[in-house]
Coordinates of C-alpha atoms and ligand atoms in Angstrom, one line a residue:
X55 CA -8.9 9.3 -2.9
X56 CA -8.7 11.5 0.2
X57 CA -11.4 9.8 2.1
X58 CA -9.1 6.7 2.5
X59 CA -5.8 8.4 2.8
X60 CA -6.2 11.7 4.7
X61 CA -5.2 9.8 8.0
X62 CA -1.8 8.7 6.7
X63 CA 0.1 11.9 8.1
X64 CA -1.6 10.9 11.6
X65 CA -0.5 7.4 11.3
X66 CA 2.2 7.5 14.0
X67 CA 4.3 4.5 12.9
X68 CA 5.5 6.3 9.9
X69 CA 7.5 8.7 12.2
X70 CA 9.1 5.9 14.2
X71 CA 12.6 4.8 13.2
X72 CA 12.3 1.4 14.4
X73 CA 9.1 0.7 12.4
X74 CA 9.1 -0.7 8.7
X75 CA 6.1 0.5 6.8
X76 CA 5.1 -0.9 3.4
X77 CA 2.7 1.4 1.2
X78 CA 0.9 -0.1 -1.7
X79 CA -1.3 1.2 -4.5
X80 CA -2.8 -0.4 -7.5
X81 CA -4.5 1.8 -10.0
X82 CA -1.8 4.5 -10.8
X83 CA 0.2 2.5 -13.4
X84 CA 1.5 4.8 -16.2
X85 CA 0.2 7.8 -14.4
X86 CA 2.6 7.9 -11.1
X87 CA 4.1 5.6 -8.6
X88 CA 3.0 5.0 -5.2
X89 CA 5.9 6.9 -3.9
X90 CA 5.1 10.0 -6.2
X91 CA 1.5 9.9 -5.0
X92 CA 2.7 10.0 -1.3
X93 CA 5.2 12.5 -1.8
X94 CA 2.6 14.8 -3.5
X95 CA -0.1 14.4 -0.8
X96 CA 2.4 14.9 2.1
X97 CA 3.8 18.6 1.2
X98 CA 2.9 22.2 1.8
X99 CA 0.5 23.8 1.5
X100 CA -1.6 20.7 2.5
X101 CA 0.6 19.6 5.2
X102 CA 3.5 21.5 6.9
X103 CA 6.2 19.2 6.2
X104 CA 7.7 16.8 3.7
X105 CA 8.2 13.1 3.5
X106 CA 11.6 13.0 4.8
X107 CA 10.2 13.9 8.5
X108 CA 9.1 10.1 8.3
X109 CA 11.8 8.2 9.9
X110 CA 10.1 4.8 9.5
X111 CA 11.6 2.8 6.6
X112 CA 9.1 3.2 4.1
X113 CA 8.6 0.7 1.1
X114 CA 6.5 1.7 -1.6
X115 CA 5.0 -1.0 -4.0
X116 CA 3.1 -0.7 -7.2
X117 CA 0.9 -3.3 -8.4
X118 CA -1.9 -3.6 -11.1
X119 CA -5.4 -4.8 -10.8
X120 CA -5.3 -8.7 -10.9
X121 CA -2.0 -9.0 -9.2
X122 CA -2.0 -11.5 -6.3
X123 CA -0.1 -10.0 -3.5
X124 CA 1.9 -11.9 -0.7
X125 CA 2.8 -9.4 1.9
X126 CA 3.5 -12.1 4.5
X127 CA 4.2 -15.7 4.8
X128 CA 0.6 -17.5 4.2
X129 CA -1.2 -14.2 3.5
X130 CA -2.6 -14.0 -0.1
X131 CA -4.3 -10.9 -1.3
X132 CA -6.2 -11.0 -4.5
X133 CA -6.9 -7.7 -6.3
X134 CA -9.5 -6.7 -8.9
X135 CA -10.9 -3.5 -10.3
X136 CA -13.9 -1.7 -9.0
X137 CA -16.2 0.8 -10.8
X138 CA -15.3 4.2 -9.5
X139 CA -14.4 7.5 -11.2
X140 CA -10.4 7.5 -11.4
X141 CA -10.3 3.7 -10.4
X142 CA -10.3 1.8 -7.1
X143 CA -9.1 -1.6 -6.3
X144 CA -10.9 -4.2 -4.1
X145 CA -9.3 -6.9 -2.3
X146 CA -9.8 -10.5 -1.2
X147 CA -7.4 -11.4 1.9
X148 CA -7.0 -14.8 2.4
X149 CA -5.4 -16.3 5.5
X150 CA -5.7 -19.3 7.8
X151 CA -8.6 -20.7 5.7
X152 CA -10.5 -17.5 6.2
X153 CA -11.5 -14.8 3.6
X154 CA -12.3 -11.1 4.1
X155 CA -13.2 -8.9 1.2
X156 CA -12.6 -5.2 1.2
X157 CA -15.0 -3.7 -1.5
X158 CA -15.1 0.3 -1.1
X159 CA -16.0 2.7 -3.8
X160 CA -17.9 0.8 -6.5
X161 CA -21.1 1.6 -8.5
X162 CA -23.4 -1.1 -9.6
X163 CA -25.4 -1.3 -12.6
X164 CA -29.1 -1.6 -11.7
X165 CA -30.2 -5.3 -12.0
X166 CA -26.9 -6.6 -12.4
X167 CA -24.3 -8.2 -10.2
X168 CA -20.6 -7.1 -10.9
X169 CA -18.5 -10.2 -12.1
X170 CA -15.3 -9.0 -10.6
X171 CA -16.9 -8.2 -7.2
X172 CA -18.3 -11.6 -7.2
X173 CA -15.0 -13.1 -7.7
X174 CA -13.4 -11.1 -4.8
X175 CA -16.2 -12.1 -2.4
X176 CA -16.8 -15.7 -3.3
X177 CA -17.4 -17.8 -0.2
X178 CA -16.1 -14.9 2.1
X179 CA -16.3 -15.0 5.9
X180 CA -16.8 -11.1 5.7
X181 CA -17.4 -8.6 3.0
X182 CA -16.6 -4.9 3.9
X183 CA -18.7 -3.1 1.3
X184 CA -19.6 0.3 0.1
X185 CA -23.2 1.1 1.2
X186 CA -23.0 4.9 0.5
X187 CA -26.8 4.9 -0.5
X188 CA -30.1 3.3 -0.6
X189 CA -31.5 1.9 -3.9
X190 CA -34.1 4.5 -3.4
X191 CA -31.5 7.3 -3.3
X192 CA -29.2 5.6 -5.9
X193 CA -30.8 7.3 -9.1
X194 CA -29.8 10.8 -7.6
X195 CA -26.1 9.8 -7.2
X196 CA -25.4 7.8 -10.5
X197 CA -22.0 8.3 -11.5
X198 CA -20.5 9.1 -8.1
X199 CA -19.0 5.6 -8.0
X200 CA -21.0 4.2 -5.1
X201 CA -23.3 1.4 -4.1
X202 CA -26.1 0.3 -1.6
X203 CA -26.6 -2.1 1.1
X204 CA -29.3 -3.7 -0.9
X205 CA -26.8 -4.6 -3.6
X206 CA -24.4 -5.7 -0.9
X207 CA -26.9 -8.0 0.3
X208 CA -27.5 -9.5 -3.2
X209 CA -23.8 -9.9 -4.0
X210 CA -23.4 -11.7 -0.8
X211 CA -26.3 -14.1 -1.4
X212 CA -25.1 -14.9 -4.9
X213 CA -21.4 -15.3 -3.8
X214 CA -22.2 -17.5 -0.6
X215 CA -20.6 -15.0 1.6
X216 CA -21.5 -15.0 5.4
X217 CA -20.8 -11.6 6.9
X218 CA -21.5 -8.3 5.4
X219 CA -20.0 -5.1 7.0
X220 CA -21.8 -1.9 5.9
X221 CA -19.2 0.8 5.5
X222 CA -18.7 4.0 3.4
X223 CA -21.8 5.7 4.2
X224 CA -22.9 8.9 2.9
X225 CA -21.3 11.4 5.0
X226 CA -24.3 13.2 5.8
X227 CA -26.1 10.0 7.4
X228 CA -27.2 10.4 11.2
X229 CA -26.7 7.7 13.7
X230 CA -30.5 7.1 13.6
X231 CA -30.4 6.6 9.8
X232 CA -27.6 4.2 10.1
X233 CA -29.6 2.4 13.0
X234 CA -32.3 2.1 10.6
X235 CA -30.3 0.9 7.7
X236 CA -28.7 -1.7 9.8
X237 CA -32.2 -3.0 10.8
X238 CA -33.4 -3.1 7.2
X239 CA -30.2 -4.8 6.3
X240 CA -30.1 -7.6 9.1
X241 CA -33.9 -8.4 8.2
X242 CA -32.8 -9.2 4.9
X243 CA -29.6 -10.9 5.5
X244 CA -28.5 -12.0 8.9
X245 CA -24.9 -11.5 8.6
X246 CA -25.3 -7.8 8.0
X247 CA -24.2 -5.1 10.4
X248 CA -23.1 -1.4 10.4
X249 CA -19.4 -1.6 11.1
X250 CA -18.3 0.6 14.2
X251 CA -15.3 2.4 14.9
X252 CA -12.7 0.4 16.5
X253 CA -14.6 -2.7 16.2
X254 CA -12.9 -6.1 16.3
X255 CA -14.3 -9.2 14.7
X256 CA -12.6 -12.7 15.3
X257 CA -12.5 -15.5 12.9
X258 CA -10.6 -18.8 14.4
X259 CA -8.1 -20.0 12.0
X260 CA -9.3 -23.0 9.9
X261 CA -6.3 -24.0 8.4
X262 CA -2.9 -22.6 7.4
X263 CA -3.3 -23.6 4.0
X264 CA -4.1 -20.7 1.6
X265 CA -7.2 -21.3 -0.5
Ligands
ZN273 ZN1 -14.1 6.2 -0.9

């Protein structure tokens, strides 16, 4: 959805003739290809020019949920379906004995742990999780396809994950509210923190054997 792809036209490498960019999508099967989706998104009247202004070599890949992607030597990306209107894919990136899971846009059922999410985040060094709402707010936003920091903590504890990056906050959140949420989350789970723009985290390589 737009909240994840709106930056693509401002991604300078796609205009650079010397660059190769590979674009993937995983829940459009039977509806449109990744190429069609990007072509419909980058065109007038929403954007002044069409895709042919992109001089990079663009390579479009389609996959389906559950596929295991190997975009580079030694890098394994496992995929799974999240619970979001229109679909969303969660990712488990494995490299150098490390695991980072990207779980944006998923709604949990109260009192239940999503097995698909647990599978993706098992024993992860870092889980980047959809913390749009708090449990207290959740009732109002049922059906929007988002989750809470409290659920992120529960999932990480159940899966033995070590780090929890809170992301995908309700757009109306203030910095003060985010500080408060981060503090509450840290008190419950030491590895929790609110992810910041431009933040870099380092995980020293453990081994080059993929898990
Ligand atoms: Zn989103």
